[in-house]
Short mmCIF file of C-alpha atoms and ligand atoms in Angstrom, two decimals:
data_model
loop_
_atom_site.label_atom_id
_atom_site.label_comp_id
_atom_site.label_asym_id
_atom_site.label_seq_id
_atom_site.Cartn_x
_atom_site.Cartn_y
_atom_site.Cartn_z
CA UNK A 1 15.07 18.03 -6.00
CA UNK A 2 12.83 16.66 -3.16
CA UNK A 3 10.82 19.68 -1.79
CA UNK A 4 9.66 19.46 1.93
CA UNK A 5 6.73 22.24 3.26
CA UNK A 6 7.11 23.06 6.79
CA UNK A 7 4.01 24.81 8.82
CA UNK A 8 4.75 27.93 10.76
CA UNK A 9 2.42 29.56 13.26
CA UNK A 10 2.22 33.19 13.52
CA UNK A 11 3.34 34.93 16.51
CA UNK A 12 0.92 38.11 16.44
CA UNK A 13 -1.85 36.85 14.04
CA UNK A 14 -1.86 38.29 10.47
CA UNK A 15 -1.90 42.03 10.00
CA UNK A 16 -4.99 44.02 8.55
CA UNK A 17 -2.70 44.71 5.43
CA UNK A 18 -1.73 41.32 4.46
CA UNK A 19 -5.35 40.21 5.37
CA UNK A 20 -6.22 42.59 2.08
CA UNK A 21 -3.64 41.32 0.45
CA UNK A 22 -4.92 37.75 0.99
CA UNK A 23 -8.74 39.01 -0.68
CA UNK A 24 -7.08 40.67 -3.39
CA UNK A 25 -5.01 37.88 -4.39
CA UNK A 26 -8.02 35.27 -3.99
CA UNK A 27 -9.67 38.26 -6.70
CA UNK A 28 -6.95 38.14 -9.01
CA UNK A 29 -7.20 34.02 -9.14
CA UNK A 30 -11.01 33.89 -9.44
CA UNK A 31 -10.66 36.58 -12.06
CA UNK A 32 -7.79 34.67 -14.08
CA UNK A 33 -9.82 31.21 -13.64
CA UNK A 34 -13.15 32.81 -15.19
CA UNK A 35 -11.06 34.53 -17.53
CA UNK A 36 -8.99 31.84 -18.58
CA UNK A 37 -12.48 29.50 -19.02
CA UNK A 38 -13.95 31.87 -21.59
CA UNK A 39 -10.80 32.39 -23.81
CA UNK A 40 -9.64 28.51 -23.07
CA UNK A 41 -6.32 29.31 -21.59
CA UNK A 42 -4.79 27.26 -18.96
CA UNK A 43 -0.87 28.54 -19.10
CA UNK A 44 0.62 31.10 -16.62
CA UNK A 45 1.79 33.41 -19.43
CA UNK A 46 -1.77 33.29 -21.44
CA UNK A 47 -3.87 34.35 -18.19
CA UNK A 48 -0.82 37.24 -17.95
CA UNK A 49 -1.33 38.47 -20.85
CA UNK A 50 -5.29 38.13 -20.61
CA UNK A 51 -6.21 39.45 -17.64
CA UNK A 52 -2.85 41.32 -16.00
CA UNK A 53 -3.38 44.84 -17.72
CA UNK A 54 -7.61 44.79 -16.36
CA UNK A 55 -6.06 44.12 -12.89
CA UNK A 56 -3.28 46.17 -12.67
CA UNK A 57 -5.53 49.02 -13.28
CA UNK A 58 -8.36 48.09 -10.75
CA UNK A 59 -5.55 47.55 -8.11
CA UNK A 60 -2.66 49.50 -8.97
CA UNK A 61 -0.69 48.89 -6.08
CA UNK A 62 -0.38 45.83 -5.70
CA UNK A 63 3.09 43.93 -5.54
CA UNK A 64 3.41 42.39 -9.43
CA UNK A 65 4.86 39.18 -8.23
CA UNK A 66 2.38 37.90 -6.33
CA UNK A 67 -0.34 38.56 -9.01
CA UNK A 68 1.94 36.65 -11.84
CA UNK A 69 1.84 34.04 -8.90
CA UNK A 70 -2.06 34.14 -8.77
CA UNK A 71 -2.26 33.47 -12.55
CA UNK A 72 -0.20 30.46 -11.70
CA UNK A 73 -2.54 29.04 -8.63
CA UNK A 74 -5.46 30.03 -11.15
CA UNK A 75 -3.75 28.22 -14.25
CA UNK A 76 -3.50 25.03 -11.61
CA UNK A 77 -7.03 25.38 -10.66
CA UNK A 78 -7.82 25.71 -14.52
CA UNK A 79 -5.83 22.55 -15.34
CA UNK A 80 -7.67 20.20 -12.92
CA UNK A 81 -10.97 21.67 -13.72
CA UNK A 82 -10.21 20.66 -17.75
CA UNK A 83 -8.96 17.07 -15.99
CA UNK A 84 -12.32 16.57 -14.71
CA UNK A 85 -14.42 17.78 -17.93
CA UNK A 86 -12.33 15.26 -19.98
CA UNK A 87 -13.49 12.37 -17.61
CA UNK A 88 -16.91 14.11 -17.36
CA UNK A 89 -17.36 14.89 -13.62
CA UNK A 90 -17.20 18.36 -14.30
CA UNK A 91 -19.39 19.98 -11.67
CA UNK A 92 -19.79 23.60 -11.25
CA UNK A 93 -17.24 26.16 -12.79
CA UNK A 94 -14.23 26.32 -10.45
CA UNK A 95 -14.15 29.31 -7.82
CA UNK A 96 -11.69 29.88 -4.75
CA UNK A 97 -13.31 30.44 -1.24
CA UNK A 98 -10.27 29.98 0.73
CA UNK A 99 -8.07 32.78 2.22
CA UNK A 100 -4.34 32.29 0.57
CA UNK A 101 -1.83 33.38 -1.00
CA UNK A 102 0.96 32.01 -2.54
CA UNK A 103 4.28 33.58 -2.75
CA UNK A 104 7.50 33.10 -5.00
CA UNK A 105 10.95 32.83 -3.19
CA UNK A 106 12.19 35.57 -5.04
CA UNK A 107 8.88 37.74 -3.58
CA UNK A 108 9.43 37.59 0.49
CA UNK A 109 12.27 37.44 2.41
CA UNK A 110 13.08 35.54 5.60
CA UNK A 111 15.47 36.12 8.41
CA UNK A 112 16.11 32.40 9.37
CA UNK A 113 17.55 33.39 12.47
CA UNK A 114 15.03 35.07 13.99
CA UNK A 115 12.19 34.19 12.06
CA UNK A 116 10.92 36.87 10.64
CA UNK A 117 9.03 36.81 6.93
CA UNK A 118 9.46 40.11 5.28
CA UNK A 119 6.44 40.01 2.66
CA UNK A 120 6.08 43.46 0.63
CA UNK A 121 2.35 44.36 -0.37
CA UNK A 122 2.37 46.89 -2.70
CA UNK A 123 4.45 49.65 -3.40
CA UNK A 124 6.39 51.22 -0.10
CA UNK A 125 4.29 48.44 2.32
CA UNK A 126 5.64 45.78 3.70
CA UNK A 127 4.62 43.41 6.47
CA UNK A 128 6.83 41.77 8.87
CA UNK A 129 5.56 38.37 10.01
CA UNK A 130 7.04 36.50 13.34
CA UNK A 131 6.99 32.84 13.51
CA UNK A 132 6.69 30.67 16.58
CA UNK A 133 9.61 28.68 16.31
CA UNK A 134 10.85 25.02 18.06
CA UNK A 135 13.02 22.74 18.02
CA UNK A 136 11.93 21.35 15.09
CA UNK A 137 11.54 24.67 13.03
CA UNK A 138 14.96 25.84 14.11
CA UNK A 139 16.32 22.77 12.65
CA UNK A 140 14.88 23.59 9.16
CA UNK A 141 16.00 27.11 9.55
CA UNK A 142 19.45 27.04 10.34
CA UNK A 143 20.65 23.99 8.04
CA UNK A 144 22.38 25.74 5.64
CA UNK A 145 21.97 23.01 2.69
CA UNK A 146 18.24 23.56 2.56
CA UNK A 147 17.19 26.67 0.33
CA UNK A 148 13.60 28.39 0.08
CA UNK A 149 11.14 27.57 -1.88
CA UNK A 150 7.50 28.97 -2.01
CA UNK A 151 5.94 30.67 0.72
CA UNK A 152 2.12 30.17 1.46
CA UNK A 153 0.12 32.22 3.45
CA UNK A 154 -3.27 31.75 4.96
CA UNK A 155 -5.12 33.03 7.81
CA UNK A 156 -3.29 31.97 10.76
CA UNK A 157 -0.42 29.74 9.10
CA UNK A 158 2.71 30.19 6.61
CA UNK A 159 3.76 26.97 5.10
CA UNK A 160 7.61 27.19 3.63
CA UNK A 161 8.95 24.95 0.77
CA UNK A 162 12.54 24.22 1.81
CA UNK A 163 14.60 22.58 -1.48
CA UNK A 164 17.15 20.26 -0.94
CA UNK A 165 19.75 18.16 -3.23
CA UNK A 166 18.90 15.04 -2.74
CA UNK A 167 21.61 13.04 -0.72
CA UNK A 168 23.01 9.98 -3.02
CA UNK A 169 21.27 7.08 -1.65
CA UNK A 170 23.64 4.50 0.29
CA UNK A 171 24.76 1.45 -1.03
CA UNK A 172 22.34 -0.85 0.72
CA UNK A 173 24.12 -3.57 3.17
CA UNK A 174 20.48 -5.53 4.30
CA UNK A 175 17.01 -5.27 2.65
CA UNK A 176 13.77 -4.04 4.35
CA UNK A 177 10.61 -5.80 2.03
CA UNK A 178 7.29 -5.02 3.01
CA UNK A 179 4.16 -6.78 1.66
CA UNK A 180 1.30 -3.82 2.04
CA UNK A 181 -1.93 -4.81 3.74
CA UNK A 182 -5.28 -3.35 4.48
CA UNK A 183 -4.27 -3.15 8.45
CA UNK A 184 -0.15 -3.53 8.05
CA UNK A 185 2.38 -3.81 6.49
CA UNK A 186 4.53 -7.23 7.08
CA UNK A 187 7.93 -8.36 5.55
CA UNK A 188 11.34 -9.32 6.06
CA UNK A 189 14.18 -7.78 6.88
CA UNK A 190 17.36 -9.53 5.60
CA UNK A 191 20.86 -8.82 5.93
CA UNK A 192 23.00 -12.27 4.60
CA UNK A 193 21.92 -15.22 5.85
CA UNK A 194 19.74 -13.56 8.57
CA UNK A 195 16.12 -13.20 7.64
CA UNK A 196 13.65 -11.97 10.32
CA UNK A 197 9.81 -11.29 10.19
CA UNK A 198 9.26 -7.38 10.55
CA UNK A 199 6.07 -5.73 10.93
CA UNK A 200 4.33 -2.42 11.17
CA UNK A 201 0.66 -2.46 12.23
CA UNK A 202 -1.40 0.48 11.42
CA UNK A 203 -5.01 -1.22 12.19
CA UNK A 204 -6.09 1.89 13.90
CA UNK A 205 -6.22 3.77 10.36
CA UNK A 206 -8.95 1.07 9.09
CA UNK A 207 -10.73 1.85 12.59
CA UNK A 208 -10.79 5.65 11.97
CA UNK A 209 -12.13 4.82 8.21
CA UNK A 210 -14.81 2.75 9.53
CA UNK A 211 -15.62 5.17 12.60
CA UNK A 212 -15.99 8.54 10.33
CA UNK A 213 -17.25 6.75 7.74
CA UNK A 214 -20.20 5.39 10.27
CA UNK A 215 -20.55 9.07 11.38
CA UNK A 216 -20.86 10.57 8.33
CA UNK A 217 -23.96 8.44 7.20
CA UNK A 218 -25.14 8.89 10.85
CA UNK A 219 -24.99 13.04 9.99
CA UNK A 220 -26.30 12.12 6.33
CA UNK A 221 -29.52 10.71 8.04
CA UNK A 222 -30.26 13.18 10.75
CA UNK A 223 -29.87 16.15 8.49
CA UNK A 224 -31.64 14.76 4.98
CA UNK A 225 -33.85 17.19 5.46
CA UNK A 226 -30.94 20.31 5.39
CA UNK A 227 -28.54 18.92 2.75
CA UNK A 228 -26.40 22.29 3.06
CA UNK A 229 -26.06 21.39 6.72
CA UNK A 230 -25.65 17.90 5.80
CA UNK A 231 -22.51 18.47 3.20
CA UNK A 232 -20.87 20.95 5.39
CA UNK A 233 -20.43 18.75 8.59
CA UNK A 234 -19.61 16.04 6.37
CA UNK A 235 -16.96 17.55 5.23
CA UNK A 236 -15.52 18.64 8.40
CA UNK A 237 -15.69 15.04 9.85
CA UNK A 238 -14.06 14.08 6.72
CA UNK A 239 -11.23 16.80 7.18
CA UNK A 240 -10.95 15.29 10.63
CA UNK A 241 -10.48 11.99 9.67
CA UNK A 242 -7.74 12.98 6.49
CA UNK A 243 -5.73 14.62 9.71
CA UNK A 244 -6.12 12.02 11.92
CA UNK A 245 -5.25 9.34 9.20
CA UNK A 246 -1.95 11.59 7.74
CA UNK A 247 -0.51 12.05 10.90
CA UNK A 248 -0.83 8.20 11.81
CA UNK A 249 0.59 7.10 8.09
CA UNK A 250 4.00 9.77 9.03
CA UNK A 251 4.40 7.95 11.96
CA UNK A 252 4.17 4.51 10.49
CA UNK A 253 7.23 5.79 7.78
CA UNK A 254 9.32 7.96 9.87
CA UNK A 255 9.40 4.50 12.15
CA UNK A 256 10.02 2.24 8.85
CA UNK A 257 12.72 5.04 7.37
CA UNK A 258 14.46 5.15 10.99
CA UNK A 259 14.70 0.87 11.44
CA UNK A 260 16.01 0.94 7.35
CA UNK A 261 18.39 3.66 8.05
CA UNK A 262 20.03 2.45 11.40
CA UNK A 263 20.38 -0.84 9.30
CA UNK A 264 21.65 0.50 6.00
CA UNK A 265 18.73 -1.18 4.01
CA UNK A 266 16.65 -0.82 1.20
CA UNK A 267 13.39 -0.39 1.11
CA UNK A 268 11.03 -2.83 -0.99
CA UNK A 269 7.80 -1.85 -1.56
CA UNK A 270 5.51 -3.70 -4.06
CA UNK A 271 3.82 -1.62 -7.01
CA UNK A 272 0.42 -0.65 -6.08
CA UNK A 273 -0.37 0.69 -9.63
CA UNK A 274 -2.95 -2.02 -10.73
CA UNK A 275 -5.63 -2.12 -9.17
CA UNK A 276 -9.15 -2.63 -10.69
CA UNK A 277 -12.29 -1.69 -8.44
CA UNK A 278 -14.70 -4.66 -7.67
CA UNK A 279 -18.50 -4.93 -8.54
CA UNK A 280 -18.79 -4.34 -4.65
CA UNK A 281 -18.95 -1.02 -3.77
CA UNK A 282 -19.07 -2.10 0.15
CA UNK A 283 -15.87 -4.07 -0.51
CA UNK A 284 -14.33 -1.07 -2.34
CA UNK A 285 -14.98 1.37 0.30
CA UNK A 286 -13.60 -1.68 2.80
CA UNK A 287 -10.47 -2.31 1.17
CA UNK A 288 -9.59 1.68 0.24
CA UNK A 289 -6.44 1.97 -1.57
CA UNK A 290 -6.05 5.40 -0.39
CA UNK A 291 -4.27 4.79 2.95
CA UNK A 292 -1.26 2.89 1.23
CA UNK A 293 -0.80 4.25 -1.88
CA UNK A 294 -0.40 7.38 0.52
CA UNK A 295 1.62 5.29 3.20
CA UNK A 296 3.96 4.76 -0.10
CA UNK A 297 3.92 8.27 -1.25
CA UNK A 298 5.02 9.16 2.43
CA UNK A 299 7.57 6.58 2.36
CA UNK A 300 9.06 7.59 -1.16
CA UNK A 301 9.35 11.19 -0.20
CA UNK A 302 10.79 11.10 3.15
CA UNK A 303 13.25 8.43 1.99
CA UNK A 304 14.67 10.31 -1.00
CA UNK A 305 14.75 13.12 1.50
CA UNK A 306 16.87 11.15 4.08
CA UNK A 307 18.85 9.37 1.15
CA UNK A 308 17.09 5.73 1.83
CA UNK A 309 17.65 3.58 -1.26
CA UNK A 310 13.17 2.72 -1.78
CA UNK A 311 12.84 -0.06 -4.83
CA UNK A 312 9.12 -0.94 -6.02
CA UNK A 313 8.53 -4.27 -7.63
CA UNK A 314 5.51 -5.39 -9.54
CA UNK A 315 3.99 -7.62 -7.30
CA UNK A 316 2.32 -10.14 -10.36
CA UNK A 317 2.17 -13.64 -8.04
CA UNK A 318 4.06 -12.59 -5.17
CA UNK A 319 1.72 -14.30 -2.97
CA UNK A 320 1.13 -17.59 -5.17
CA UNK A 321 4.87 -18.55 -5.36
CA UNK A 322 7.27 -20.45 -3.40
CA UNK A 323 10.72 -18.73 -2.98
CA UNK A 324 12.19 -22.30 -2.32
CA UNK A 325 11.17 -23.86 -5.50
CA UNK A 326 9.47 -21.43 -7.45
CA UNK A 327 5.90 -22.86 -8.06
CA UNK A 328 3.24 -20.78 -8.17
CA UNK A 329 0.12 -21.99 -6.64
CA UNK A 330 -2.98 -22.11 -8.61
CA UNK A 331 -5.06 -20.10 -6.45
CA UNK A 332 -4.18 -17.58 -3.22
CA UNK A 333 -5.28 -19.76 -0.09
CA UNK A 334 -5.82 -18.86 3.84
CA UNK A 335 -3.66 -17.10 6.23
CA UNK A 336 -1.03 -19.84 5.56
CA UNK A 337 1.19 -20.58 2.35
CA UNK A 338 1.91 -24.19 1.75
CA UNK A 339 3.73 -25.42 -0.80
CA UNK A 340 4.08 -29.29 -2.01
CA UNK A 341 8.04 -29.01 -1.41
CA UNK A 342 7.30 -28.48 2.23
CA UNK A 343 7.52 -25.07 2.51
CA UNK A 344 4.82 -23.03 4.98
CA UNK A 345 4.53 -19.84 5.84
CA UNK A 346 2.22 -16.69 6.43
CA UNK A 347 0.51 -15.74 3.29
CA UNK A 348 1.84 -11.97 3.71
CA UNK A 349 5.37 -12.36 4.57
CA UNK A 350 5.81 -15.22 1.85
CA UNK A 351 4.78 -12.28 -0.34
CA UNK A 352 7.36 -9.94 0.64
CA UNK A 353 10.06 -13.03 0.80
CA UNK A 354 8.74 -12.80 -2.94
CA UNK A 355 9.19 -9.39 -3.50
CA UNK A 356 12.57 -9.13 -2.00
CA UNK A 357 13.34 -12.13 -4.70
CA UNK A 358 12.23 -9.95 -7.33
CA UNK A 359 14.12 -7.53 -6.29
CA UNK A 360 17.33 -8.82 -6.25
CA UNK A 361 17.04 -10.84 -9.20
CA UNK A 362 16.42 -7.83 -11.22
CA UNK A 363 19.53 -6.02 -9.54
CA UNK A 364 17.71 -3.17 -8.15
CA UNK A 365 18.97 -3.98 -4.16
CA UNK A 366 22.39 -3.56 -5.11
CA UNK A 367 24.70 -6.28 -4.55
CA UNK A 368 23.03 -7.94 -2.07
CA UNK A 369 22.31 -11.78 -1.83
CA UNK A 370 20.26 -13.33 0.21
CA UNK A 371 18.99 -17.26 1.17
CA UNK A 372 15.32 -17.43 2.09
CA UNK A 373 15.91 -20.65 3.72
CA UNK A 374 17.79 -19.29 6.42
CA UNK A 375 13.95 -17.37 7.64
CA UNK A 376 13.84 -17.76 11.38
CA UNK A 377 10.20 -18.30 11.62
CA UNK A 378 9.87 -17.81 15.56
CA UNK A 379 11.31 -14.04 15.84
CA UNK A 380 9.26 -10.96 15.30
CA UNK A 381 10.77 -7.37 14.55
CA UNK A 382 7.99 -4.69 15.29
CA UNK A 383 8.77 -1.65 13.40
CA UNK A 384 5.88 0.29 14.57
CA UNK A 385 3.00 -0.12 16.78
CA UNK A 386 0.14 1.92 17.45
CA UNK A 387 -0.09 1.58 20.72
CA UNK A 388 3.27 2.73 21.72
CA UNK A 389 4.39 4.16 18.58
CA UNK A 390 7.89 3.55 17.06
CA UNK A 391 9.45 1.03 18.75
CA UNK A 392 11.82 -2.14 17.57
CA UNK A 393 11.86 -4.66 20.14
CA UNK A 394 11.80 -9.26 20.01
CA UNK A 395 8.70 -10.79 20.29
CA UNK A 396 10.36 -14.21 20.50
CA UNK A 397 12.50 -15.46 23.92
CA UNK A 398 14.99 -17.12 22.24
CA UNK A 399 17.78 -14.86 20.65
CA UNK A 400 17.46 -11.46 22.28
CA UNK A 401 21.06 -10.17 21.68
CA UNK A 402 20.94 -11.54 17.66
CA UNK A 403 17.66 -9.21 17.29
CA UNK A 404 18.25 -6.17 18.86
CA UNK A 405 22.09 -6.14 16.44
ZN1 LIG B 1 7.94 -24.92 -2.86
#
């Protein structure tokens, strides 16, 4: 059941209560984690029954739900603290700074027409909190299909889990494959006999990386002397740059998901599992996986959400073989891939002509068929583009009316 968060201002800013109730329940899941660490517990129910009677008695009032709910945050917090110890970057003992709470649907209630959160803090208190709503939030609100899921509460923001069931993808009529590169990602889209060069550039992410990155060792330099100074405007540049770089990536799928959907395509991705890190560390920090695996992640999620058929192939010679004959080159070459049958084409979108081979060979595309000789090498789809954003428009002259179909 894809699960979709949604952030909600607040209206009036959070009330002095709940503001207690947000220290208490960071208490409760510091308490839990330390707890849980000496008796080596990590399971919701063990922390209950370790630490709940201790609390209930320092804090008597407080709403039982949400402190079975901190046990949970603080079992989480326990589990990826063991992760770490077992692949021995342990660092210090886990503690929570942040202000937040975490609520269970069955522990708030919301009026989706007004927008109104109805969170109860202990015994005969209860908060109301308004949300700014738009457009956007209204839409969440009043579709009926969606149902609540967790509620999470910091400072000056509520984040709601809405639940859907996920739509039955649609039996695909035209394929959308998409080789992944460091600055783009480039492919096909096919429907028949009609095979067209897509593409979706996303350059300026690598340009952010590089930019922060440079500021970061800039900060690193001017404040070796203060290293606490040092580490925390580090990691507010980084911060800046995971926004910055997240809200670019959405863009990039919502304008992929909107071109496959208007088409009645699958997706093909290629499976970015295998990767193994270089001697290089300059090159490794260069070519970051980070940006699309996430790009994928995006693209999964939103897709099941919308009910877009997404297939991942293992992408084992994609760029070494010809889809007209089938040989596979003995090593990758330049921008170009040229085959001794006569075939030629760019190195990235031969890779995705590969994928979409794959693909359909193994039956995961549905019944589709398709004929890579029929590529039209001169027309250009462009899916997304930073510089105007979403946008699906010709690049070549020649067939205006067969591209924009
Ligand atoms: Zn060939």
């Amino acid at each position: 059941m894809p699960v979709k968060g949604v952030v909600f201002c607040l209206e009036d800013g959070l009330p002095i209560e709940a503001r207690f109730l947000l220290e208490d329940f960071r208490l409760a899941v510091n308490s839990a984690v330390r707890a849980g660490l000496q008796a080596r517990v990590t399971s919701r129910n063990a922390l209950n029954k370790l630490v709940y009677k201790d609390f209930r008695q320092e804090h008597p009032r407080m709403y039982a739900k949400h402190l079975v709910s901190a046990f949970e945050v603080a079992g989480s917090v326990l589990k990826n603290h063991r992760r770490r110890v077992r692949k021995g970057n342990a660092g210090r003992i886990p503690y929570t700074t942040r202000l937040f709470m975490k609520a269970e649907n069955q522990a708030y209630k919301l009026d989706r027409v007004n927008g109104v959160i109805d969170l109860p803090i202990m015994a005969g208190c209860h908060v109301m909190l308004k949300l700014v709503l738009s457009d956007y939030h209204r839409g969440y609100l009043s579709d009926p299909s969606l149902t609540l899921g967790s509620l999470t509460l910091f400072p000056d923001r509520v984040i709601i889990a809405f639940r859907k069931n996920a739509p039955k993808p649609y039996v695909p009529e035209s394929a959308l494959s998409l080789d992944t590169n460091e600055r783009s990602l480039d492919g096909v889209f096919a429907k028949c006999d009609d095979v067209k060069t897509v593409k979706a550039e996303f350059s300026d992410v690598a340009m952010i990386q590089q930019r922060h990155h440079d500021r970061r060792k800039g900060l690193q330099k001017k404040k070796a002397h203060d290293r606490r100074t040092s580490r925390r405007l580090c990691r507010r540049e980084g911060a800046r740059e995971h926004h910055r770089i997240e809200y670019r990536l959405h863009q990039v799928a919502n304008a992929i998901l909107s071109f496959a959907e208007d088409r009645k395509s699958a997706v093909v991705l290629e499976e970015l599992k295998g990767f193994k890190p270089t001697w290089n560390k300059e090159l490794n920090r260069r070519l970051s996986l980070w940006p699309r695996r996430r790009l994928h992640q995006i693209i999964e999620y939103k897709a099941q959400w919308r009910g877009i058929p997404v297939v991942k192939v293992d992408p084992r010679n994609s760029s070494r073989t010809c889809p007209i004959c089938g040989r596979i080159q003995d090593s990758r070459m330049g921008a170009e891939f040229k085959c001794e049958c006569g075939w030629h084409l760019d190195r990235h979108i031969n890779a995705s002509l590969n994928l979409l081979q794959t693909a359909i060979s193994k039956g995961m595309a549905g019944g589709l068929r398709f004929n890579p000789g029929a590529f039209q090498h001169d027309v250009m789809m462009i899916l997304y583009d930073p510089v105007t954003g979403a946008r699906s428009e010709p690049n070549g002259t020649s067939c205006v009316g067969a591209v924009t179909s």
